[in-house]
């Protein structure tokens, strides 16, 4: 049961990472502007470097947290105590997504301030080089760190419990980090099949209610697994 529980917690965390909307939304903008101003090859190149920026920053933060948790595991501070600390945060996020993740109205506007949203839009418009795209990719994940860091902590604990073999742990880490760029890769593929910004925004608006409820449910299931099979042990 312990292995199945760990796998369940890890899969739920990966699903949440894959359905977060801020960085993919910014990526949709940079892709739209790039394909409108540059050749197809350059626009694709800029898009790839944005994705690379997202991947690198997520990998750095996750690996840092993973190393800290591995260090804590050999001290009197057990990882179960960390899960107890994280549990109220996960419960709060159950309500955050249905109530606050998307702004009210028929738009795809998220919880970030309008000033920050405008800044991201302006940066997406002015991206001209790989370094610009890479930096925008890095910064696109920062406003959602209060969501992703608890997921990183929980997932790092479960990866540590799932396998003592360094190779198996490395594979799990890779799969987890890759889950954060899955929506970007899907959007990038859609651009090559001639889907434009309007098509993608229409899809997000039509599925806005589903997304915020679905993410809330995923956090609910995650919290249930942790309280039932981890903290109670």
PDB file of N, CA, C and O in Angstrom, residues 81-152:
ATOM      1  N   UNK A  81       6.850  15.006   9.555  1.00  0.00           N
ATOM      2  CA  UNK A  81       6.610  16.313  10.151  1.00  0.00           C
ATOM      3  C   UNK A  81       6.452  17.380   9.070  1.00  0.00           C
ATOM      4  O   UNK A  81       5.643  18.296   9.207  1.00  0.00           O
ATOM      5  N   UNK A  82       7.230  17.265   8.009  1.00  0.00           N
ATOM      6  CA  UNK A  82       7.126  18.215   6.906  1.00  0.00           C
ATOM      7  C   UNK A  82       5.763  18.096   6.237  1.00  0.00           C
ATOM      8  O   UNK A  82       5.145  19.104   5.874  1.00  0.00           O
ATOM      9  N   UNK A  83       5.280  16.866   6.071  1.00  0.00           N
ATOM     10  CA  UNK A  83       3.960  16.674   5.475  1.00  0.00           C
ATOM     11  C   UNK A  83       2.867  17.261   6.360  1.00  0.00           C
ATOM     12  O   UNK A  83       1.868  17.783   5.853  1.00  0.00           O
ATOM     13  N   UNK A  84       3.042  17.181   7.673  1.00  0.00           N
ATOM     14  CA  UNK A  84       2.080  17.796   8.591  1.00  0.00           C
ATOM     15  C   UNK A  84       2.062  19.312   8.404  1.00  0.00           C
ATOM     16  O   UNK A  84       1.006  19.946   8.401  1.00  0.00           O
ATOM     17  N   UNK A  85       3.239  19.896   8.227  1.00  0.00           N
ATOM     18  CA  UNK A  85       3.344  21.346   8.000  1.00  0.00           C
ATOM     19  C   UNK A  85       2.706  21.736   6.669  1.00  0.00           C
ATOM     20  O   UNK A  85       2.022  22.757   6.554  1.00  0.00           O
ATOM     21  N   UNK A  86       2.913  20.891   5.644  1.00  0.00           N
ATOM     22  CA  UNK A  86       2.404  21.198   4.308  1.00  0.00           C
ATOM     23  C   UNK A  86       0.903  20.968   4.187  1.00  0.00           C
ATOM     24  O   UNK A  86       0.252  21.582   3.329  1.00  0.00           O
ATOM     25  N   UNK A  87       0.346  20.113   5.017  1.00  0.00           N
ATOM     26  CA  UNK A  87      -1.055  19.719   4.873  1.00  0.00           C
ATOM     27  C   UNK A  87      -2.021  20.908   4.881  1.00  0.00           C
ATOM     28  O   UNK A  87      -2.894  20.994   4.001  1.00  0.00           O
ATOM     29  N   UNK A  88      -1.922  21.861   5.826  1.00  0.00           N
ATOM     30  CA  UNK A  88      -2.847  23.010   5.786  1.00  0.00           C
ATOM     31  C   UNK A  88      -2.722  23.843   4.508  1.00  0.00           C
ATOM     32  O   UNK A  88      -3.718  24.398   4.037  1.00  0.00           O
ATOM     33  N   UNK A  89      -1.511  23.913   3.960  1.00  0.00           N
ATOM     34  CA  UNK A  89      -1.312  24.657   2.705  1.00  0.00           C
ATOM     35  C   UNK A  89      -2.059  23.963   1.570  1.00  0.00           C
ATOM     36  O   UNK A  89      -2.736  24.612   0.757  1.00  0.00           O
ATOM     37  N   UNK A  90      -1.944  22.642   1.515  1.00  0.00           N
ATOM     38  CA  UNK A  90      -2.642  21.878   0.477  1.00  0.00           C
ATOM     39  C   UNK A  90      -4.154  22.020   0.616  1.00  0.00           C
ATOM     40  O   UNK A  90      -4.873  22.135  -0.384  1.00  0.00           O
ATOM     41  N   UNK A  91      -4.640  22.027   1.849  1.00  0.00           N
ATOM     42  CA  UNK A  91      -6.079  22.202   2.083  1.00  0.00           C
ATOM     43  C   UNK A  91      -6.522  23.593   1.625  1.00  0.00           C
ATOM     44  O   UNK A  91      -7.571  23.747   0.990  1.00  0.00           O
ATOM     45  N   UNK A  92      -5.720  24.622   1.927  1.00  0.00           N
ATOM     46  CA  UNK A  92      -6.060  25.978   1.492  1.00  0.00           C
ATOM     47  C   UNK A  92      -6.133  26.068  -0.033  1.00  0.00           C
ATOM     48  O   UNK A  92      -7.003  26.767  -0.583  1.00  0.00           O
ATOM     49  N   UNK A  93      -5.252  25.340  -0.715  1.00  0.00           N
ATOM     50  CA  UNK A  93      -5.235  25.374  -2.183  1.00  0.00           C
ATOM     51  C   UNK A  93      -6.465  24.687  -2.785  1.00  0.00           C
ATOM     52  O   UNK A  93      -6.832  24.970  -3.926  1.00  0.00           O
ATOM     53  N   UNK A  94      -7.102  23.793  -2.028  1.00  0.00           N
ATOM     54  CA  UNK A  94      -8.352  23.177  -2.496  1.00  0.00           C
ATOM     55  C   UNK A  94      -9.376  24.267  -2.792  1.00  0.00           C
ATOM     56  O   UNK A  94     -10.102  24.211  -3.789  1.00  0.00           O
ATOM     57  N   UNK A  95      -9.430  25.278  -1.928  1.00  0.00           N
ATOM     58  CA  UNK A  95     -10.414  26.356  -2.070  1.00  0.00           C
ATOM     59  C   UNK A  95      -9.901  27.488  -2.951  1.00  0.00           C
ATOM     60  O   UNK A  95     -10.694  28.217  -3.550  1.00  0.00           O
ATOM     61  N   UNK A  96      -8.576  27.631  -3.026  1.00  0.00           N
ATOM     62  CA  UNK A  96      -8.004  28.712  -3.833  1.00  0.00           C
ATOM     63  C   UNK A  96      -8.380  28.571  -5.302  1.00  0.00           C
ATOM     64  O   UNK A  96      -8.750  29.569  -5.953  1.00  0.00           O
ATOM     65  N   UNK A  97      -8.303  27.358  -5.824  1.00  0.00           N
ATOM     66  CA  UNK A  97      -8.513  27.199  -7.266  1.00  0.00           C
ATOM     67  C   UNK A  97      -9.939  27.501  -7.708  1.00  0.00           C
ATOM     68  O   UNK A  97     -10.135  28.293  -8.645  1.00  0.00           O
ATOM     69  N   UNK A  98     -10.967  26.945  -7.076  1.00  0.00           N
ATOM     70  CA  UNK A  98     -12.327  27.291  -7.530  1.00  0.00           C
ATOM     71  C   UNK A  98     -12.688  28.759  -7.293  1.00  0.00           C
ATOM     72  O   UNK A  98     -13.450  29.346  -8.062  1.00  0.00           O
ATOM     73  N   UNK A  99     -12.125  29.361  -6.237  1.00  0.00           N
ATOM     74  CA  UNK A  99     -12.551  30.704  -5.844  1.00  0.00           C
ATOM     75  C   UNK A  99     -11.705  31.827  -6.431  1.00  0.00           C
ATOM     76  O   UNK A  99     -12.230  32.907  -6.748  1.00  0.00           O
ATOM     77  N   UNK A 100     -10.389  31.598  -6.552  1.00  0.00           N
ATOM     78  CA  UNK A 100      -9.504  32.722  -6.856  1.00  0.00           C
ATOM     79  C   UNK A 100      -8.548  32.512  -8.033  1.00  0.00           C
ATOM     80  O   UNK A 100      -7.941  33.480  -8.490  1.00  0.00           O
ATOM     81  N   UNK A 101      -8.383  31.294  -8.519  1.00  0.00           N
ATOM     82  CA  UNK A 101      -7.363  31.051  -9.537  1.00  0.00           C
ATOM     83  C   UNK A 101      -7.659  31.830 -10.812  1.00  0.00           C
ATOM     84  O   UNK A 101      -6.784  32.497 -11.374  1.00  0.00           O
ATOM     85  N   UNK A 102      -8.899  31.749 -11.293  1.00  0.00           N
ATOM     86  CA  UNK A 102      -9.336  32.562 -12.435  1.00  0.00           C
ATOM     87  C   UNK A 102     -10.109  33.763 -11.920  1.00  0.00           C
ATOM     88  O   UNK A 102     -10.862  33.668 -10.951  1.00  0.00           O
ATOM     89  N   UNK A 103      -9.929  34.895 -12.581  1.00  0.00           N
ATOM     90  CA  UNK A 103     -10.742  36.065 -12.272  1.00  0.00           C
ATOM     91  C   UNK A 103     -12.146  35.886 -12.847  1.00  0.00           C
ATOM     92  O   UNK A 103     -12.344  35.129 -13.804  1.00  0.00           O
ATOM     93  N   UNK A 104     -13.097  36.588 -12.259  1.00  0.00           N
ATOM     94  CA  UNK A 104     -14.479  36.485 -12.716  1.00  0.00           C
ATOM     95  C   UNK A 104     -14.634  37.087 -14.112  1.00  0.00           C
ATOM     96  O   UNK A 104     -13.890  37.975 -14.506  1.00  0.00           O
ATOM     97  N   UNK A 105     -15.634  36.596 -14.828  1.00  0.00           N
ATOM     98  CA  UNK A 105     -15.894  37.086 -16.174  1.00  0.00           C
ATOM     99  C   UNK A 105     -15.490  36.077 -17.232  1.00  0.00           C
ATOM    100  O   UNK A 105     -14.838  35.069 -16.951  1.00  0.00           O
ATOM    101  N   UNK A 106     -15.867  36.356 -18.450  1.00  0.00           N
ATOM    102  CA  UNK A 106     -15.579  35.456 -19.565  1.00  0.00           C
ATOM    103  C   UNK A 106     -14.213  35.757 -20.163  1.00  0.00           C
ATOM    104  O   UNK A 106     -14.079  36.127 -21.334  1.00  0.00           O
ATOM    105  N   UNK A 107     -13.190  35.613 -19.339  1.00  0.00           N
ATOM    106  CA  UNK A 107     -11.814  35.805 -19.785  1.00  0.00           C
ATOM    107  C   UNK A 107     -10.965  34.681 -19.212  1.00  0.00           C
ATOM    108  O   UNK A 107     -11.429  33.886 -18.395  1.00  0.00           O
ATOM    109  N   UNK A 108      -9.714  34.654 -19.641  1.00  0.00           N
ATOM    110  CA  UNK A 108      -8.788  33.663 -19.081  1.00  0.00           C
ATOM    111  C   UNK A 108      -7.843  34.318 -18.066  1.00  0.00           C
ATOM    112  O   UNK A 108      -6.808  33.744 -17.725  1.00  0.00           O
ATOM    113  N   UNK A 109      -8.201  35.513 -17.586  1.00  0.00           N
ATOM    114  CA  UNK A 109      -7.357  36.226 -16.633  1.00  0.00           C
ATOM    115  C   UNK A 109      -7.198  35.419 -15.346  1.00  0.00           C
ATOM    116  O   UNK A 109      -8.187  34.903 -14.809  1.00  0.00           O
ATOM    117  N   UNK A 110      -5.961  35.357 -14.858  1.00  0.00           N
ATOM    118  CA  UNK A 110      -5.675  34.591 -13.653  1.00  0.00           C
ATOM    119  C   UNK A 110      -5.547  35.515 -12.445  1.00  0.00           C
ATOM    120  O   UNK A 110      -5.804  36.707 -12.527  1.00  0.00           O
ATOM    121  N   UNK A 111      -5.118  34.967 -11.333  1.00  0.00           N
ATOM    122  CA  UNK A 111      -5.101  35.645 -10.042  1.00  0.00           C
ATOM    123  C   UNK A 111      -4.056  36.758  -9.940  1.00  0.00           C
ATOM    124  O   UNK A 111      -4.142  37.602  -9.053  1.00  0.00           O
ATOM    125  N   UNK A 112      -3.065  36.772 -10.806  1.00  0.00           N
ATOM    126  CA  UNK A 112      -1.993  37.766 -10.698  1.00  0.00           C
ATOM    127  C   UNK A 112      -2.551  39.165 -10.927  1.00  0.00           C
ATOM    128  O   UNK A 112      -3.601  39.330 -11.556  1.00  0.00           O
ATOM    129  N   UNK A 113      -1.829  40.178 -10.429  1.00  0.00           N
ATOM    130  CA  UNK A 113      -2.287  41.560 -10.585  1.00  0.00           C
ATOM    131  C   UNK A 113      -2.315  41.953 -12.058  1.00  0.00           C
ATOM    132  O   UNK A 113      -1.592  41.380 -12.889  1.00  0.00           O
ATOM    133  N   UNK A 114      -3.140  42.937 -12.371  1.00  0.00           N
ATOM    134  CA  UNK A 114      -3.244  43.384 -13.763  1.00  0.00           C
ATOM    135  C   UNK A 114      -1.943  44.023 -14.226  1.00  0.00           C
ATOM    136  O   UNK A 114      -1.579  43.939 -15.399  1.00  0.00           O
ATOM    137  N   UNK A 115      -1.238  44.661 -13.300  1.00  0.00           N
ATOM    138  CA  UNK A 115       0.048  45.244 -13.668  1.00  0.00           C
ATOM    139  C   UNK A 115       1.053  44.180 -14.072  1.00  0.00           C
ATOM    140  O   UNK A 115       1.795  44.344 -15.052  1.00  0.00           O
ATOM    141  N   UNK A 116       1.085  43.075 -13.326  1.00  0.00           N
ATOM    142  CA  UNK A 116       2.001  41.979 -13.652  1.00  0.00           C
ATOM    143  C   UNK A 116       1.598  41.314 -14.954  1.00  0.00           C
ATOM    144  O   UNK A 116       2.456  40.966 -15.784  1.00  0.00           O
ATOM    145  N   UNK A 117       0.292  41.156 -15.158  1.00  0.00           N
ATOM    146  CA  UNK A 117      -0.192  40.561 -16.407  1.00  0.00           C
ATOM    147  C   UNK A 117       0.195  41.420 -17.604  1.00  0.00           C
ATOM    148  O   UNK A 117       0.614  40.904 -18.652  1.00  0.00           O
ATOM    149  N   UNK A 118       0.072  42.742 -17.448  1.00  0.00           N
ATOM    150  CA  UNK A 118       0.460  43.649 -18.532  1.00  0.00           C
ATOM    151  C   UNK A 118       1.954  43.577 -18.795  1.00  0.00           C
ATOM    152  O   UNK A 118       2.398  43.617 -19.948  1.00  0.00           O
ATOM    153  N   UNK A 119       2.740  43.443 -17.731  1.00  0.00           N
ATOM    154  CA  UNK A 119       4.192  43.338 -17.884  1.00  0.00           C
ATOM    155  C   UNK A 119       4.565  42.087 -18.680  1.00  0.00           C
ATOM    156  O   UNK A 119       5.413  42.137 -19.583  1.00  0.00           O
ATOM    157  N   UNK A 120       3.931  40.967 -18.359  1.00  0.00           N
ATOM    158  CA  UNK A 120       4.205  39.730 -19.100  1.00  0.00           C
ATOM    159  C   UNK A 120       3.827  39.880 -20.576  1.00  0.00           C
ATOM    160  O   UNK A 120       4.539  39.406 -21.471  1.00  0.00           O
ATOM    161  N   UNK A 121       2.695  40.541 -20.836  1.00  0.00           N
ATOM    162  CA  UNK A 121       2.259  40.741 -22.214  1.00  0.00           C
ATOM    163  C   UNK A 121       3.256  41.600 -22.977  1.00  0.00           C
ATOM    164  O   UNK A 121       3.608  41.302 -24.128  1.00  0.00           O
ATOM    165  N   UNK A 122       3.743  42.670 -22.344  1.00  0.00           N
ATOM    166  CA  UNK A 122       4.722  43.545 -22.989  1.00  0.00           C
ATOM    167  C   UNK A 122       6.037  42.810 -23.243  1.00  0.00           C
ATOM    168  O   UNK A 122       6.662  42.975 -24.304  1.00  0.00           O
ATOM    169  N   UNK A 123       6.469  42.003 -22.283  1.00  0.00           N
ATOM    170  CA  UNK A 123       7.701  41.233 -22.459  1.00  0.00           C
ATOM    171  C   UNK A 123       7.557  40.222 -23.592  1.00  0.00           C
ATOM    172  O   UNK A 123       8.487  40.015 -24.392  1.00  0.00           O
ATOM    173  N   UNK A 124       6.376  39.593 -23.677  1.00  0.00           N
ATOM    174  CA  UNK A 124       6.139  38.619 -24.755  1.00  0.00           C
ATOM    175  C   UNK A 124       6.186  39.292 -26.120  1.00  0.00           C
ATOM    176  O   UNK A 124       6.686  38.721 -27.090  1.00  0.00           O
ATOM    177  N   UNK A 125       5.689  40.531 -26.199  1.00  0.00           N
ATOM    178  CA  UNK A 125       5.695  41.271 -27.465  1.00  0.00           C
ATOM    179  C   UNK A 125       7.105  41.624 -27.916  1.00  0.00           C
ATOM    180  O   UNK A 125       7.384  41.674 -29.112  1.00  0.00           O
ATOM    181  N   UNK A 126       7.984  41.885 -26.966  1.00  0.00           N
ATOM    182  CA  UNK A 126       9.305  42.428 -27.310  1.00  0.00           C
ATOM    183  C   UNK A 126      10.414  41.370 -27.344  1.00  0.00           C
ATOM    184  O   UNK A 126      11.582  41.725 -27.510  1.00  0.00           O
ATOM    185  N   UNK A 127      10.067  40.101 -27.173  1.00  0.00           N
ATOM    186  CA  UNK A 127      11.082  39.048 -27.234  1.00  0.00           C
ATOM    187  C   UNK A 127      11.678  38.981 -28.644  1.00  0.00           C
ATOM    188  O   UNK A 127      10.948  38.862 -29.628  1.00  0.00           O
ATOM    189  N   UNK A 128      13.001  39.078 -28.724  1.00  0.00           N
ATOM    190  CA  UNK A 128      13.669  39.048 -30.021  1.00  0.00           C
ATOM    191  C   UNK A 128      14.783  38.001 -30.088  1.00  0.00           C
ATOM    192  O   UNK A 128      15.209  37.626 -31.180  1.00  0.00           O
ATOM    193  N   UNK A 129      15.271  37.575 -28.948  1.00  0.00           N
ATOM    194  CA  UNK A 129      16.416  36.659 -28.930  1.00  0.00           C
ATOM    195  C   UNK A 129      16.128  35.454 -28.053  1.00  0.00           C
ATOM    196  O   UNK A 129      15.154  35.429 -27.278  1.00  0.00           O
ATOM    197  N   UNK A 130      17.009  34.465 -28.151  1.00  0.00           N
ATOM    198  CA  UNK A 130      16.871  33.274 -27.326  1.00  0.00           C
ATOM    199  C   UNK A 130      16.952  33.596 -25.846  1.00  0.00           C
ATOM    200  O   UNK A 130      16.216  33.030 -25.035  1.00  0.00           O
ATOM    201  N   UNK A 131      17.859  34.513 -25.498  1.00  0.00           N
ATOM    202  CA  UNK A 131      18.018  34.870 -24.084  1.00  0.00           C
ATOM    203  C   UNK A 131      16.757  35.541 -23.548  1.00  0.00           C
ATOM    204  O   UNK A 131      16.356  35.302 -22.405  1.00  0.00           O
ATOM    205  N   UNK A 132      16.116  36.391 -24.374  1.00  0.00           N
ATOM    206  CA  UNK A 132      14.854  37.015 -23.967  1.00  0.00           C
ATOM    207  C   UNK A 132      13.797  35.957 -23.675  1.00  0.00           C
ATOM    208  O   UNK A 132      13.092  36.022 -22.655  1.00  0.00           O
ATOM    209  N   UNK A 133      13.692  35.009 -24.589  1.00  0.00           N
ATOM    210  CA  UNK A 133      12.689  33.954 -24.440  1.00  0.00           C
ATOM    211  C   UNK A 133      12.992  33.089 -23.222  1.00  0.00           C
ATOM    212  O   UNK A 133      12.089  32.724 -22.459  1.00  0.00           O
ATOM    213  N   UNK A 134      14.253  32.761 -23.025  1.00  0.00           N
ATOM    214  CA  UNK A 134      14.665  31.925 -21.902  1.00  0.00           C
ATOM    215  C   UNK A 134      14.335  32.611 -20.571  1.00  0.00           C
ATOM    216  O   UNK A 134      13.753  31.992 -19.668  1.00  0.00           O
ATOM    217  N   UNK A 135      14.674  33.888 -20.453  1.00  0.00           N
ATOM    218  CA  UNK A 135      14.423  34.633 -19.211  1.00  0.00           C
ATOM    219  C   UNK A 135      12.926  34.750 -18.944  1.00  0.00           C
ATOM    220  O   UNK A 135      12.469  34.609 -17.800  1.00  0.00           O
ATOM    221  N   UNK A 136      12.144  34.986 -20.003  1.00  0.00           N
ATOM    222  CA  UNK A 136      10.690  35.060 -19.822  1.00  0.00           C
ATOM    223  C   UNK A 136      10.141  33.715 -19.362  1.00  0.00           C
ATOM    224  O   UNK A 136       9.232  33.660 -18.522  1.00  0.00           O
ATOM    225  N   UNK A 137      10.696  32.627 -19.894  1.00  0.00           N
ATOM    226  CA  UNK A 137      10.286  31.307 -19.447  1.00  0.00           C
ATOM    227  C   UNK A 137      10.582  31.093 -17.976  1.00  0.00           C
ATOM    228  O   UNK A 137       9.750  30.562 -17.224  1.00  0.00           O
ATOM    229  N   UNK A 138      11.763  31.533 -17.539  1.00  0.00           N
ATOM    230  CA  UNK A 138      12.149  31.409 -16.126  1.00  0.00           C
ATOM    231  C   UNK A 138      11.196  32.200 -15.241  1.00  0.00           C
ATOM    232  O   UNK A 138      10.685  31.701 -14.223  1.00  0.00           O
ATOM    233  N   UNK A 139      10.936  33.452 -15.607  1.00  0.00           N
ATOM    234  CA  UNK A 139      10.104  34.308 -14.757  1.00  0.00           C
ATOM    235  C   UNK A 139       8.627  33.930 -14.791  1.00  0.00           C
ATOM    236  O   UNK A 139       7.880  34.283 -13.872  1.00  0.00           O
ATOM    237  N   UNK A 140       8.209  33.201 -15.830  1.00  0.00           N
ATOM    238  CA  UNK A 140       6.788  32.862 -15.961  1.00  0.00           C
ATOM    239  C   UNK A 140       6.291  31.915 -14.871  1.00  0.00           C
ATOM    240  O   UNK A 140       5.090  31.854 -14.605  1.00  0.00           O
ATOM    241  N   UNK A 141       7.195  31.191 -14.237  1.00  0.00           N
ATOM    242  CA  UNK A 141       6.769  30.220 -13.217  1.00  0.00           C
ATOM    243  C   UNK A 141       6.794  30.816 -11.808  1.00  0.00           C
ATOM    244  O   UNK A 141       6.266  30.205 -10.872  1.00  0.00           O
ATOM    245  N   UNK A 142       7.393  31.990 -11.651  1.00  0.00           N
ATOM    246  CA  UNK A 142       7.612  32.542 -10.308  1.00  0.00           C
ATOM    247  C   UNK A 142       6.328  32.875  -9.548  1.00  0.00           C
ATOM    248  O   UNK A 142       6.237  32.583  -8.339  1.00  0.00           O
ATOM    249  N   UNK A 143       5.296  33.487 -10.174  1.00  0.00           N
ATOM    250  CA  UNK A 143       4.099  33.820  -9.402  1.00  0.00           C
ATOM    251  C   UNK A 143       3.347  32.594  -8.863  1.00  0.00           C
ATOM    252  O   UNK A 143       2.546  32.749  -7.932  1.00  0.00           O
ATOM    253  N   UNK A 144       3.585  31.423  -9.424  1.00  0.00           N
ATOM    254  CA  UNK A 144       2.882  30.221  -8.959  1.00  0.00           C
ATOM    255  C   UNK A 144       3.723  29.359  -8.023  1.00  0.00           C
ATOM    256  O   UNK A 144       3.337  28.234  -7.714  1.00  0.00           O
ATOM    257  N   UNK A 145       4.827  29.902  -7.531  1.00  0.00           N
ATOM    258  CA  UNK A 145       5.682  29.114  -6.635  1.00  0.00           C
ATOM    259  C   UNK A 145       4.977  28.738  -5.339  1.00  0.00           C
ATOM    260  O   UNK A 145       5.274  27.696  -4.748  1.00  0.00           O
ATOM    261  N   UNK A 146       4.037  29.568  -4.889  1.00  0.00           N
ATOM    262  CA  UNK A 146       3.306  29.218  -3.668  1.00  0.00           C
ATOM    263  C   UNK A 146       2.433  27.972  -3.878  1.00  0.00           C
ATOM    264  O   UNK A 146       2.029  27.318  -2.917  1.00  0.00           O
ATOM    265  N   UNK A 147       2.173  27.643  -5.136  1.00  0.00           N
ATOM    266  CA  UNK A 147       1.456  26.411  -5.472  1.00  0.00           C
ATOM    267  C   UNK A 147       2.433  25.272  -5.714  1.00  0.00           C
ATOM    268  O   UNK A 147       2.245  24.155  -5.208  1.00  0.00           O
ATOM    269  N   UNK A 148       3.477  25.537  -6.469  1.00  0.00           N
ATOM    270  CA  UNK A 148       4.365  24.453  -6.902  1.00  0.00           C
ATOM    271  C   UNK A 148       5.338  23.991  -5.822  1.00  0.00           C
ATOM    272  O   UNK A 148       5.669  22.804  -5.774  1.00  0.00           O
ATOM    273  N   UNK A 149       5.797  24.893  -4.955  1.00  0.00           N
ATOM    274  CA  UNK A 149       6.762  24.476  -3.937  1.00  0.00           C
ATOM    275  C   UNK A 149       6.179  23.409  -3.000  1.00  0.00           C
ATOM    276  O   UNK A 149       6.864  22.415  -2.703  1.00  0.00           O
ATOM    277  N   UNK A 150       4.940  23.550  -2.500  1.00  0.00           N
ATOM    278  CA  UNK A 150       4.374  22.440  -1.716  1.00  0.00           C
ATOM    279  C   UNK A 150       4.314  21.123  -2.505  1.00  0.00           C
ATOM    280  O   UNK A 150       4.567  20.051  -1.951  1.00  0.00           O
ATOM    281  N   UNK A 151       4.011  21.230  -3.806  1.00  0.00           N
ATOM    282  CA  UNK A 151       3.990  20.027  -4.644  1.00  0.00           C
ATOM    283  C   UNK A 151       5.387  19.433  -4.781  1.00  0.00           C
ATOM    284  O   UNK A 151       5.559  18.208  -4.748  1.00  0.00           O
ATOM    285  N   UNK A 152       6.387  20.289  -4.938  1.00  0.00           N
ATOM    286  CA  UNK A 152       7.770  19.817  -5.019  1.00  0.00           C
ATOM    287  C   UNK A 152       8.157  19.081  -3.735  1.00  0.00           C
ATOM    288  O   UNK A 152       8.784  18.021  -3.780  1.00  0.00           O
TER     289      UNK A 152
END
